[in-house]
Amino acid sequence: MLLIKNCKVLVNGEFLERNILVGDDGKIEKIAASGLKTADDVIDATGKYALPGAIDIHVHFREPGITQKEDFLTGSRAAAAGGVTTILDMPNTKPATTTVALLEEKRKLAAAKCLVNYGLYMGATATNLEEVKKAINIPGVKLYMGSTTGDLVVTDKEMIRKFFHCGRKVVVHAEDEELMKKNSEMFKGQSDPSIHAKIRGNEVAGAAVREAAIIGGNIHITHSSTREEMMLIKAKGLSCDVTPHHLFLMAEELKKQGNYVKMNPPLRSKEDVEALWDAVKDGTVSCIATDHAPHLREEKEQGYWEAPSGVPGVQTMLPLMLDAVNKKRLSLQQLIKLTSENPAAMFGIKNKGKIAAGYDADITLVDMKEEKTIKNDDMLSKCGWTPFDGWKVKGVVAAAVVNGNVICSNGEITNEKVKGKEVIFA
Ligand code: DOR
Ligand code: ZN
């Protein structure tokens, strides 16, 4: 039994001081202002907010095959320290998760090491539609319309259409392969990392989202990053997510941080960033997802064409967003929707996304008044760096509770014995 005392909890749209009693089954037993029995473990959370644990629908924990960059243990440590209690892991591993047998292999790896709860995507290829249909308990299938890290890409329109209408949710990496290749040719011989934002310019994403919207089906546009995409997504009523790096960094950052901020899709202009924030505020954006894509420093230190794309982000999402709440860029209620409630609802994740009796006790305690500087040295990802090194934020993650177990406190992992569980998709 765990008792979290005196925390502020969202009750019918209002933050009220409450105590939360968690049963031995890892579920929230009761929430009350007073009169709860005590427990073996008690946390005094006076002054802190209890948020439903964040659910990050887009991470790359790199297992199997790329564990020099990350694995389920190190990735989930970073998640826990960032207040993320559930992750959905992407399929571009080695081998890629493209068959039921490979999905089962990955299940074993995650079960043995992942400290937070998890779900595992399948990846779409030109030939594995039937496998994807057979898979059990997956959040959906990831379809890359344009190539990126790994070799998962589907460019055949007819095959894309089949996936979009196959009965699974399809999380779409929307970048147009042909346009991108054409642009690459134009910049051959140049090596300034700033060309990345041009090779994968706004029109590359725009063309793919337009195409995806025409094909239709049960699709979700992930890491949407431009003003044009937001207009299309809004007009067509599509669901989408945005990443913290696209909300907090701009293309000029490539001049300062070089290939460290090379990612797909790339960083954009001030106008795009403003459009993303507007879309976050008006509800066009369904959720914030990190696209946590760790690569090692030595890989990022290579030349433009050799350096891999991707940035880590699972540990810094909430601190950055809490700081944004303190700056009144969005409300804490909106943040809860974007990082927990909506992801749970969109993917039909059972018993998650809310702090209420009967729900799983996945709880992130946050201190909205504490200030902290984000530092490379504090990052628990195997890659050991963040594009936000040196950023001062107000609003920190004080603790992460996963299935009723306190696994992280003040940035330190406190329990590696209990592992997370695979989530259940309705
Ligand atoms: O920047 C990216 N990195 N974009 C992706 O789509 C893949 C990811 C990775 O796996 O490194
Ligand atoms: Zn990704």
CSV table of C-alpha atoms and ligand atoms in Angstrom, one decimal:
chain,number,residue,atom,x,y,z
A,1,MET,CA,0.0,0.0,0.0
A,2,LEU,CA,1.1,3.5,-0.8
A,3,LEU,CA,-0.4,6.8,0.5
A,4,ILE,CA,0.4,10.0,-1.3
A,5,LYS,CA,-0.7,12.8,1.0
A,6,ASN,CA,-1.7,16.4,0.4
A,7,CYS,CA,-1.1,16.6,-3.4
A,8,LYS,CA,-3.1,18.7,-5.8
A,9,VAL,CA,-5.3,16.5,-8.0
A,10,LEU,CA,-7.5,17.5,-10.9
A,11,VAL,CA,-11.1,16.8,-9.8
A,12,ASN,CA,-13.9,17.8,-12.2
A,13,GLY,CA,-11.7,20.4,-13.9
A,14,GLU,CA,-10.3,21.9,-10.6
A,15,PHE,CA,-7.1,21.2,-8.7
A,16,LEU,CA,-8.0,20.2,-5.2
A,17,GLU,CA,-5.9,19.0,-2.3
A,18,ARG,CA,-6.3,15.3,-1.9
A,19,ASN,CA,-4.8,12.1,-0.6
A,20,ILE,CA,-4.3,9.1,-2.9
A,21,LEU,CA,-4.4,5.6,-1.6
A,22,VAL,CA,-2.9,2.9,-3.8
A,23,GLY,CA,-3.7,-0.7,-3.3
A,24,ASP,CA,-1.3,-3.7,-3.4
A,25,ASP,CA,-2.6,-4.4,-6.9
A,26,GLY,CA,-1.0,-1.2,-8.1
A,27,LYS,CA,-4.3,0.5,-8.7
A,28,ILE,CA,-5.7,3.7,-7.2
A,29,GLU,CA,-8.0,2.5,-4.4
A,30,LYS,CA,-9.4,5.8,-3.2
A,31,ILE,CA,-8.9,9.5,-3.5
A,32,ALA,CA,-10.2,11.7,-0.6
A,33,ALA,CA,-9.6,15.0,1.2
A,34,SER,CA,-9.4,13.2,4.5
A,35,GLY,CA,-10.1,10.0,6.4
A,36,LEU,CA,-8.0,7.5,4.5
A,37,LYS,CA,-6.3,4.7,6.3
A,38,THR,CA,-2.5,4.9,6.4
A,39,ALA,CA,-0.1,2.7,4.4
A,40,ASP,CA,3.3,1.1,4.7
A,41,ASP,CA,4.7,3.8,2.4
A,42,VAL,CA,3.7,7.4,2.8
A,43,ILE,CA,4.8,10.3,0.6
A,44,ASP,CA,4.1,13.8,1.8
A,45,ALA,CA,3.4,15.7,-1.4
A,46,THR,CA,2.4,19.0,0.2
A,47,GLY,CA,2.7,21.7,-2.4
A,48,LYS,CA,3.0,19.3,-5.3
A,49,TYR,CA,0.7,18.4,-8.1
A,50,ALA,CA,-0.1,14.7,-8.9
A,51,LEU,CA,-0.5,14.4,-12.6
A,52,PRO,CA,-1.6,11.2,-14.4
A,53,GLY,CA,1.7,9.6,-15.5
A,54,ALA,CA,2.8,10.9,-18.9
A,55,ILE,CA,2.4,8.6,-21.9
A,56,ASP,CA,4.9,9.1,-24.6
A,57,ILE,CA,3.5,7.5,-27.8
A,58,HIS,CA,6.8,7.9,-29.8
A,59,VAL,CA,10.2,6.7,-28.5
A,60,HIS,CA,13.1,4.8,-29.9
A,61,PHE,CA,14.6,2.6,-27.2
A,62,ARG,CA,16.8,0.8,-29.8
A,63,GLU,CA,16.4,-2.8,-28.6
A,64,PRO,CA,17.2,-5.2,-30.2
A,65,GLY,CA,20.3,-4.5,-32.2
A,66,ILE,CA,21.2,-0.9,-31.6
A,67,THR,CA,21.8,-1.1,-27.8
A,68,GLN,CA,25.1,0.9,-28.0
A,69,LYS,CA,22.7,3.9,-28.2
A,70,GLU,CA,20.0,2.9,-25.8
A,71,ASP,CA,18.1,-0.1,-24.4
A,72,PHE,CA,14.9,-0.7,-22.5
A,73,LEU,CA,16.6,-0.2,-19.1
A,74,THR,CA,18.5,3.1,-19.9
A,75,GLY,CA,15.6,4.5,-22.0
A,76,SER,CA,13.1,3.7,-19.2
A,77,ARG,CA,15.4,5.3,-16.6
A,78,ALA,CA,15.3,8.5,-18.6
A,79,ALA,CA,11.5,8.2,-19.0
A,80,ALA,CA,11.0,7.7,-15.3
A,81,ALA,CA,13.2,10.7,-14.4
A,82,GLY,CA,11.2,12.7,-16.9
A,83,GLY,CA,7.9,11.7,-15.3
A,84,VAL,CA,6.9,9.4,-18.3
A,85,THR,CA,5.3,6.3,-16.9
A,86,THR,CA,4.3,4.7,-20.2
A,87,ILE,CA,6.1,4.6,-23.6
A,88,LEU,CA,5.2,3.3,-27.0
A,89,ASP,CA,8.3,2.0,-28.7
A,90,MET,CA,9.0,2.4,-32.4
A,91,PRO,CA,9.9,-0.5,-34.7
A,92,ASN,CA,13.1,0.7,-36.5
A,93,THR,CA,15.4,-1.5,-34.5
A,94,LYS,CA,17.8,-4.2,-35.8
A,95,PRO,CA,16.0,-6.2,-36.9
A,96,ALA,CA,13.0,-4.0,-37.4
A,97,THR,CA,9.8,-5.2,-35.8
A,98,THR,CA,8.0,-6.4,-38.9
A,99,THR,CA,6.8,-9.9,-38.1
A,100,VAL,CA,4.8,-11.4,-35.2
A,101,ALA,CA,7.8,-13.5,-34.3
A,102,LEU,CA,10.1,-10.4,-34.0
A,103,LEU,CA,7.4,-8.6,-32.0
A,104,GLU,CA,7.3,-11.5,-29.5
A,105,GLU,CA,11.1,-11.3,-29.2
A,106,LYS,CA,10.9,-7.6,-28.5
A,107,ARG,CA,8.2,-8.3,-25.9
A,108,LYS,CA,10.6,-10.5,-24.0
A,109,LEU,CA,13.3,-7.9,-24.0
A,110,ALA,CA,11.0,-5.1,-22.8
A,111,ALA,CA,9.5,-7.3,-20.1
A,112,ALA,CA,12.9,-8.1,-18.7
A,113,LYS,CA,14.3,-4.6,-18.6
A,114,CYS,CA,11.7,-1.8,-19.0
A,115,LEU,CA,11.1,0.1,-15.8
A,116,VAL,CA,8.0,1.9,-17.1
A,117,ASN,CA,4.9,0.5,-18.8
A,118,TYR,CA,5.2,0.0,-22.5
A,119,GLY,CA,3.5,-0.9,-25.8
A,120,LEU,CA,5.3,-2.0,-29.0
A,121,TYR,CA,4.6,-0.9,-32.5
A,122,MET,CA,5.0,-3.0,-35.6
A,123,GLY,CA,6.6,-1.4,-38.7
A,124,ALA,CA,5.1,-1.4,-42.2
A,125,THR,CA,7.0,-2.8,-45.1
A,126,ALA,CA,6.1,-3.4,-48.8
A,127,THR,CA,5.4,-7.0,-47.9
A,128,ASN,CA,4.2,-7.5,-44.3
A,129,LEU,CA,0.6,-6.3,-44.3
A,130,GLU,CA,-0.7,-9.8,-43.3
A,131,GLU,CA,1.8,-10.0,-40.4
A,132,VAL,CA,0.6,-6.6,-39.1
A,133,LYS,CA,-3.0,-7.8,-39.2
A,134,LYS,CA,-2.1,-10.9,-37.2
A,135,ALA,CA,-0.3,-9.0,-34.4
A,136,ILE,CA,-1.9,-9.0,-30.9
A,137,ASN,CA,-2.1,-6.1,-28.5
A,138,ILE,CA,-0.1,-3.4,-30.5
A,139,PRO,CA,-0.8,0.3,-30.4
A,140,GLY,CA,-0.7,0.3,-34.2
A,141,VAL,CA,1.7,0.2,-37.1
A,142,LYS,CA,4.3,2.8,-37.9
A,143,LEU,CA,4.5,3.7,-41.6
A,144,TYR,CA,7.4,5.8,-42.9
A,145,MET,CA,6.4,7.5,-46.2
A,146,GLY,CA,9.9,8.9,-46.4
A,147,SER,CA,13.1,7.2,-45.3
A,148,THR,CA,14.9,8.1,-42.1
A,149,THR,CA,17.0,6.1,-39.5
A,150,GLY,CA,16.7,2.4,-40.4
A,151,ASP,CA,15.3,1.1,-43.7
A,152,LEU,CA,11.6,1.1,-43.1
A,153,VAL,CA,9.9,2.9,-45.8
A,154,VAL,CA,6.8,2.4,-47.9
A,155,THR,CA,6.4,4.5,-51.1
A,156,ASP,CA,4.0,2.5,-53.2
A,157,LYS,CA,0.7,4.4,-53.1
A,158,GLU,CA,-1.5,1.3,-53.3
A,159,MET,CA,0.4,-0.4,-50.4
A,160,ILE,CA,0.1,2.8,-48.3
A,161,ARG,CA,-3.6,2.8,-49.0
A,162,LYS,CA,-3.9,-0.8,-47.9
A,163,PHE,CA,-2.1,-0.1,-44.6
A,164,PHE,CA,-4.2,3.0,-43.9
A,165,HIS,CA,-7.4,1.0,-44.2
A,166,CYS,CA,-6.2,-2.3,-42.6
A,167,GLY,CA,-8.0,-1.8,-39.4
A,168,ARG,CA,-5.0,-0.8,-37.3
A,169,LYS,CA,-4.1,2.7,-36.3
A,170,VAL,CA,-1.3,3.9,-38.5
A,171,VAL,CA,1.2,6.3,-37.1
A,172,VAL,CA,2.6,8.1,-40.1
A,173,HIS,CA,6.0,9.6,-40.6
A,174,ALA,CA,4.9,12.0,-43.3
A,175,GLU,CA,7.9,13.2,-45.5
A,176,ASP,CA,7.8,12.8,-49.3
A,177,GLU,CA,10.5,10.5,-50.4
A,178,GLU,CA,10.8,11.8,-54.0
A,179,LEU,CA,10.9,15.4,-53.1
A,180,MET,CA,13.5,14.7,-50.4
A,181,LYS,CA,15.7,12.8,-52.8
A,182,LYS,CA,15.5,15.6,-55.4
A,183,ASN,CA,16.5,18.2,-52.8
A,184,SER,CA,19.4,16.0,-51.6
A,185,GLU,CA,20.8,16.1,-55.1
A,186,MET,CA,20.8,19.9,-55.1
A,187,PHE,CA,22.8,20.1,-51.9
A,188,LYS,CA,25.4,17.4,-52.8
A,189,GLY,CA,28.9,18.6,-52.0
A,190,GLN,CA,27.8,20.9,-49.3
A,191,SER,CA,28.3,20.0,-45.6
A,192,ASP,CA,26.8,22.8,-43.5
A,193,PRO,CA,24.3,21.1,-41.1
A,194,SER,CA,21.9,24.0,-41.9
A,195,ILE,CA,21.1,22.4,-45.3
A,196,HIS,CA,19.1,19.8,-43.4
A,197,ALA,CA,16.2,22.2,-42.9
A,198,LYS,CA,16.2,22.8,-46.7
A,199,ILE,CA,16.7,19.2,-47.9
A,200,ARG,CA,13.7,18.3,-45.8
A,201,GLY,CA,11.9,21.7,-46.3
A,202,ASN,CA,8.3,22.4,-45.3
A,203,GLU,CA,7.1,21.3,-48.8
A,204,VAL,CA,8.5,17.8,-48.1
A,205,ALA,CA,6.2,17.3,-45.1
A,206,GLY,CA,3.3,19.2,-46.7
A,207,ALA,CA,3.2,17.0,-49.7
A,208,ALA,CA,3.2,13.8,-47.6
A,209,VAL,CA,0.5,15.0,-45.3
A,210,ARG,CA,-1.6,16.1,-48.2
A,211,GLU,CA,-1.2,12.7,-49.8
A,212,ALA,CA,-2.0,10.9,-46.5
A,213,ALA,CA,-5.2,13.0,-46.0
A,214,ILE,CA,-6.4,12.0,-49.5
A,215,ILE,CA,-5.8,8.3,-48.9
A,216,GLY,CA,-7.6,8.6,-45.5
A,217,GLY,CA,-8.2,5.8,-43.0
A,218,ASN,CA,-7.2,5.5,-39.4
A,219,ILE,CA,-4.1,7.6,-39.4
A,220,HIS,CA,-2.2,9.7,-36.9
A,221,ILE,CA,0.4,12.2,-38.2
A,222,THR,CA,3.4,12.0,-35.9
A,223,HIS,CA,5.9,14.8,-35.3
A,224,SER,CA,4.0,17.3,-37.4
A,225,SER,CA,6.2,20.4,-37.5
A,226,THR,CA,5.0,23.1,-40.0
A,227,ARG,CA,2.3,25.7,-40.3
A,228,GLU,CA,1.0,24.1,-43.5
A,229,GLU,CA,0.6,20.8,-41.9
A,230,MET,CA,-1.4,22.3,-39.0
A,231,MET,CA,-3.7,24.0,-41.5
A,232,LEU,CA,-4.3,20.7,-43.3
A,233,ILE,CA,-4.6,18.6,-40.2
A,234,LYS,CA,-7.2,21.1,-38.8
A,235,ALA,CA,-9.1,21.3,-42.1
A,236,LYS,CA,-9.2,17.5,-42.5
A,237,GLY,CA,-9.8,16.7,-38.8
A,238,LEU,CA,-6.7,14.5,-38.6
A,239,SER,CA,-5.0,13.6,-35.3
A,240,CYS,CA,-1.4,14.6,-34.8
A,241,ASP,CA,1.3,15.1,-32.3
A,242,VAL,CA,4.2,17.6,-32.0
A,243,THR,CA,7.5,17.1,-30.3
A,244,PRO,CA,9.1,19.3,-27.7
A,245,HIS,CA,12.1,20.0,-30.0
A,246,HIS,CA,9.8,21.4,-32.7
A,247,LEU,CA,8.1,23.5,-30.0
A,248,PHE,CA,11.2,24.9,-28.4
A,249,LEU,CA,13.9,25.0,-31.0
A,250,MET,CA,14.2,26.7,-34.4
A,251,ALA,CA,16.2,26.0,-37.6
A,252,GLU,CA,18.8,28.5,-36.6
A,253,GLU,CA,19.8,26.1,-33.8
A,254,LEU,CA,21.6,24.1,-36.5
A,255,LYS,CA,24.1,26.9,-36.7
A,256,LYS,CA,24.8,26.6,-33.0
A,257,GLN,CA,24.5,22.8,-32.3
A,258,GLY,CA,25.2,21.5,-35.8
A,259,ASN,CA,24.3,17.8,-36.4
A,260,TYR,CA,23.3,17.4,-32.7
A,261,VAL,CA,20.0,19.0,-33.8
A,262,LYS,CA,19.8,17.2,-37.1
A,263,MET,CA,16.5,15.2,-36.9
A,264,ASN,CA,13.7,14.2,-39.2
A,265,PRO,CA,11.6,16.2,-39.8
A,266,PRO,CA,14.0,19.1,-39.2
A,267,LEU,CA,13.7,22.2,-37.1
A,268,ARG,CA,11.6,24.9,-38.7
A,269,SER,CA,11.1,28.7,-38.7
A,270,LYS,CA,9.7,31.0,-36.1
A,271,GLU,CA,6.4,31.1,-38.0
A,272,ASP,CA,6.1,27.4,-37.9
A,273,VAL,CA,6.9,27.2,-34.2
A,274,GLU,CA,4.2,29.9,-33.5
A,275,ALA,CA,1.7,27.9,-35.6
A,276,LEU,CA,2.5,24.7,-33.6
A,277,TRP,CA,1.9,26.6,-30.3
A,278,ASP,CA,-1.4,28.0,-31.6
A,279,ALA,CA,-2.4,24.4,-32.6
A,280,VAL,CA,-1.4,23.1,-29.2
A,281,LYS,CA,-3.6,25.7,-27.6
A,282,ASP,CA,-6.6,25.4,-29.8
A,283,GLY,CA,-6.8,21.6,-29.5
A,284,THR,CA,-5.6,20.8,-33.1
A,285,VAL,CA,-2.7,18.9,-31.6
A,286,SER,CA,-3.8,15.6,-29.9
A,287,CYS,CA,-0.7,15.0,-27.9
A,288,ILE,CA,2.9,15.8,-27.3
A,289,ALA,CA,5.3,13.0,-28.2
A,290,THR,CA,9.1,13.1,-27.9
A,291,ASP,CA,10.4,11.1,-30.8
A,292,HIS,CA,13.2,10.3,-28.3
A,293,ALA,CA,15.8,9.1,-30.8
A,294,PRO,CA,19.2,8.8,-29.0
A,295,HIS,CA,22.4,8.7,-31.0
A,296,LEU,CA,25.9,8.8,-29.6
A,297,ARG,CA,28.1,11.9,-29.5
A,298,GLU,CA,30.7,10.3,-31.8
A,299,GLU,CA,28.0,9.7,-34.4
A,300,LYS,CA,26.8,13.2,-34.1
A,301,GLU,CA,30.4,14.6,-34.4
A,302,GLN,CA,30.7,13.2,-37.9
A,303,GLY,CA,30.1,15.2,-41.1
A,304,TYR,CA,26.6,16.3,-42.1
A,305,TRP,CA,25.9,13.4,-44.5
A,306,GLU,CA,27.2,10.7,-42.1
A,307,ALA,CA,25.7,12.0,-38.8
A,308,PRO,CA,22.4,10.2,-38.0
A,309,SER,CA,19.2,12.1,-37.4
A,310,GLY,CA,17.4,12.2,-34.1
A,311,VAL,CA,17.6,13.8,-30.6
A,312,PRO,CA,16.8,12.4,-27.2
A,313,GLY,CA,13.8,13.9,-25.4
A,314,VAL,CA,11.9,11.6,-23.1
A,315,GLN,CA,13.5,13.0,-19.9
A,316,THR,CA,13.1,16.7,-20.9
A,317,MET,CA,9.5,16.8,-22.2
A,318,LEU,CA,7.7,17.5,-19.0
A,319,PRO,CA,10.2,19.9,-17.5
A,320,LEU,CA,10.1,22.0,-20.7
A,321,MET,CA,6.3,21.8,-20.8
A,322,LEU,CA,5.9,22.6,-17.1
A,323,ASP,CA,8.0,25.6,-17.7
A,324,ALA,CA,5.7,26.6,-20.6
A,325,VAL,CA,2.8,26.2,-18.2
A,326,ASN,CA,4.5,28.6,-15.7
A,327,LYS,CA,5.0,31.0,-18.6
A,328,LYS,CA,1.2,30.7,-19.3
A,329,ARG,CA,1.7,29.3,-22.8
A,330,LEU,CA,-0.8,26.6,-21.9
A,331,SER,CA,-2.7,25.5,-18.8
A,332,LEU,CA,-1.8,22.6,-16.6
A,333,GLN,CA,-5.1,21.0,-17.5
A,334,GLN,CA,-4.2,21.3,-21.2
A,335,LEU,CA,-0.9,19.7,-20.5
A,336,ILE,CA,-2.5,16.7,-18.7
A,337,LYS,CA,-4.7,16.2,-21.8
A,338,LEU,CA,-1.8,16.4,-24.2
A,339,THR,CA,0.6,14.1,-22.3
A,340,SER,CA,-1.7,11.6,-20.7
A,341,GLU,CA,-5.5,11.8,-21.2
A,342,ASN,CA,-5.5,12.1,-25.0
A,343,PRO,CA,-2.8,9.4,-25.6
A,344,ALA,CA,-4.7,6.9,-23.5
A,345,ALA,CA,-8.0,7.7,-25.2
A,346,MET,CA,-6.6,7.7,-28.8
A,347,PHE,CA,-4.9,4.4,-28.4
A,348,GLY,CA,-7.5,2.9,-26.1
A,349,ILE,CA,-4.9,2.2,-23.4
A,350,LYS,CA,-6.8,0.4,-20.6
A,351,ASN,CA,-6.9,2.0,-17.1
A,352,LYS,CA,-4.6,4.9,-17.9
A,353,GLY,CA,-4.7,8.6,-18.5
A,354,LYS,CA,-6.5,9.6,-15.3
A,355,ILE,CA,-6.1,9.8,-11.6
A,356,ALA,CA,-9.2,8.2,-10.4
A,357,ALA,CA,-10.3,5.1,-8.4
A,358,GLY,CA,-9.8,1.9,-10.3
A,359,TYR,CA,-7.2,3.4,-12.6
A,360,ASP,CA,-3.5,2.2,-12.6
A,361,ALA,CA,-1.4,4.1,-10.1
A,362,ASP,CA,0.8,5.7,-12.7
A,363,ILE,CA,1.4,9.1,-11.1
A,364,THR,CA,3.9,11.9,-11.8
A,365,LEU,CA,4.4,14.3,-8.9
A,366,VAL,CA,5.6,17.7,-10.0
A,367,ASP,CA,6.8,20.8,-8.2
A,368,MET,CA,5.7,23.8,-10.2
A,369,LYS,CA,7.8,26.3,-8.1
A,370,GLU,CA,11.1,24.6,-8.2
A,371,GLU,CA,13.7,25.8,-10.7
A,372,LYS,CA,16.3,23.6,-12.3
A,373,THR,CA,18.9,23.7,-15.1
A,374,ILE,CA,18.7,20.9,-17.6
A,375,LYS,CA,22.2,19.4,-17.9
A,376,ASN,CA,23.9,16.8,-20.1
A,377,ASP,CA,25.3,15.2,-16.9
A,378,ASP,CA,21.9,14.5,-15.5
A,379,MET,CA,20.6,12.7,-18.6
A,380,LEU,CA,20.0,9.0,-17.9
A,381,SER,CA,19.8,8.0,-21.6
A,382,LYS,CA,22.8,6.0,-22.8
A,383,CYS,CA,23.6,8.9,-25.2
A,384,GLY,CA,24.3,11.2,-22.3
A,385,TRP,CA,23.4,14.5,-23.9
A,386,THR,CA,20.4,16.7,-24.6
A,387,PRO,CA,19.8,19.6,-27.1
A,388,PHE,CA,18.5,21.5,-24.1
A,389,ASP,CA,21.7,21.5,-22.0
A,390,GLY,CA,21.9,24.7,-19.9
A,391,TRP,CA,18.2,25.6,-20.2
A,392,LYS,CA,16.7,26.9,-17.0
A,393,VAL,CA,13.2,25.6,-16.3
A,394,LYS,CA,10.7,26.3,-13.6
A,395,GLY,CA,8.6,23.2,-12.9
A,396,VAL,CA,10.3,19.9,-12.1
A,397,VAL,CA,9.4,16.2,-11.8
A,398,ALA,CA,9.6,15.3,-8.2
A,399,ALA,CA,8.7,11.6,-8.4
A,400,ALA,CA,7.4,8.9,-10.8
A,401,VAL,CA,5.1,6.2,-9.6
A,402,VAL,CA,4.6,3.2,-11.9
A,403,ASN,CA,1.8,0.7,-11.0
A,404,GLY,CA,2.0,1.9,-7.4
A,405,ASN,CA,5.8,1.7,-7.1
A,406,VAL,CA,7.9,4.8,-6.6
A,407,ILE,CA,10.6,4.2,-9.2
A,408,CYS,CA,12.1,7.7,-9.3
A,409,SER,CA,12.6,10.5,-6.9
A,410,ASN,CA,14.2,13.8,-7.7
A,411,GLY,CA,15.9,12.5,-10.8
A,412,GLU,CA,17.3,9.4,-9.1
A,413,ILE,CA,16.1,6.0,-9.9
A,414,THR,CA,15.0,4.4,-6.6
A,415,ASN,CA,13.8,1.0,-7.6
A,416,GLU,CA,15.0,-1.2,-10.5
A,417,LYS,CA,13.6,-4.4,-9.1
A,418,VAL,CA,10.1,-4.0,-10.3
A,419,LYS,CA,9.6,-3.8,-14.0
A,420,GLY,CA,6.9,-2.0,-16.0
A,421,LYS,CA,4.1,-3.9,-17.7
A,422,GLU,CA,2.9,-4.1,-21.2
A,423,VAL,CA,-0.2,-2.0,-21.5
A,424,ILE,CA,-3.5,-3.3,-22.8
A,425,PHE,CA,-5.0,-1.8,-25.9
A,426,ALA,CA,-8.8,-1.9,-26.2
B,1,DOR,O1,15.2,12.1,-36.4
B,1,DOR,C1,14.7,11.0,-36.4
B,1,DOR,N1,15.3,9.9,-35.8
B,1,DOR,N2,13.6,10.8,-37.1
B,1,DOR,C2,13.1,9.5,-37.3
B,1,DOR,O2,12.1,9.4,-38.0
B,1,DOR,C3,13.8,8.3,-36.8
B,1,DOR,C4,14.6,8.7,-35.6
B,1,DOR,C5,15.6,7.6,-35.2
B,1,DOR,O3,15.2,6.5,-35.1
B,1,DOR,O4,16.8,7.9,-35.0
B,2,ZN,ZN,10.6,8.5,-34.5
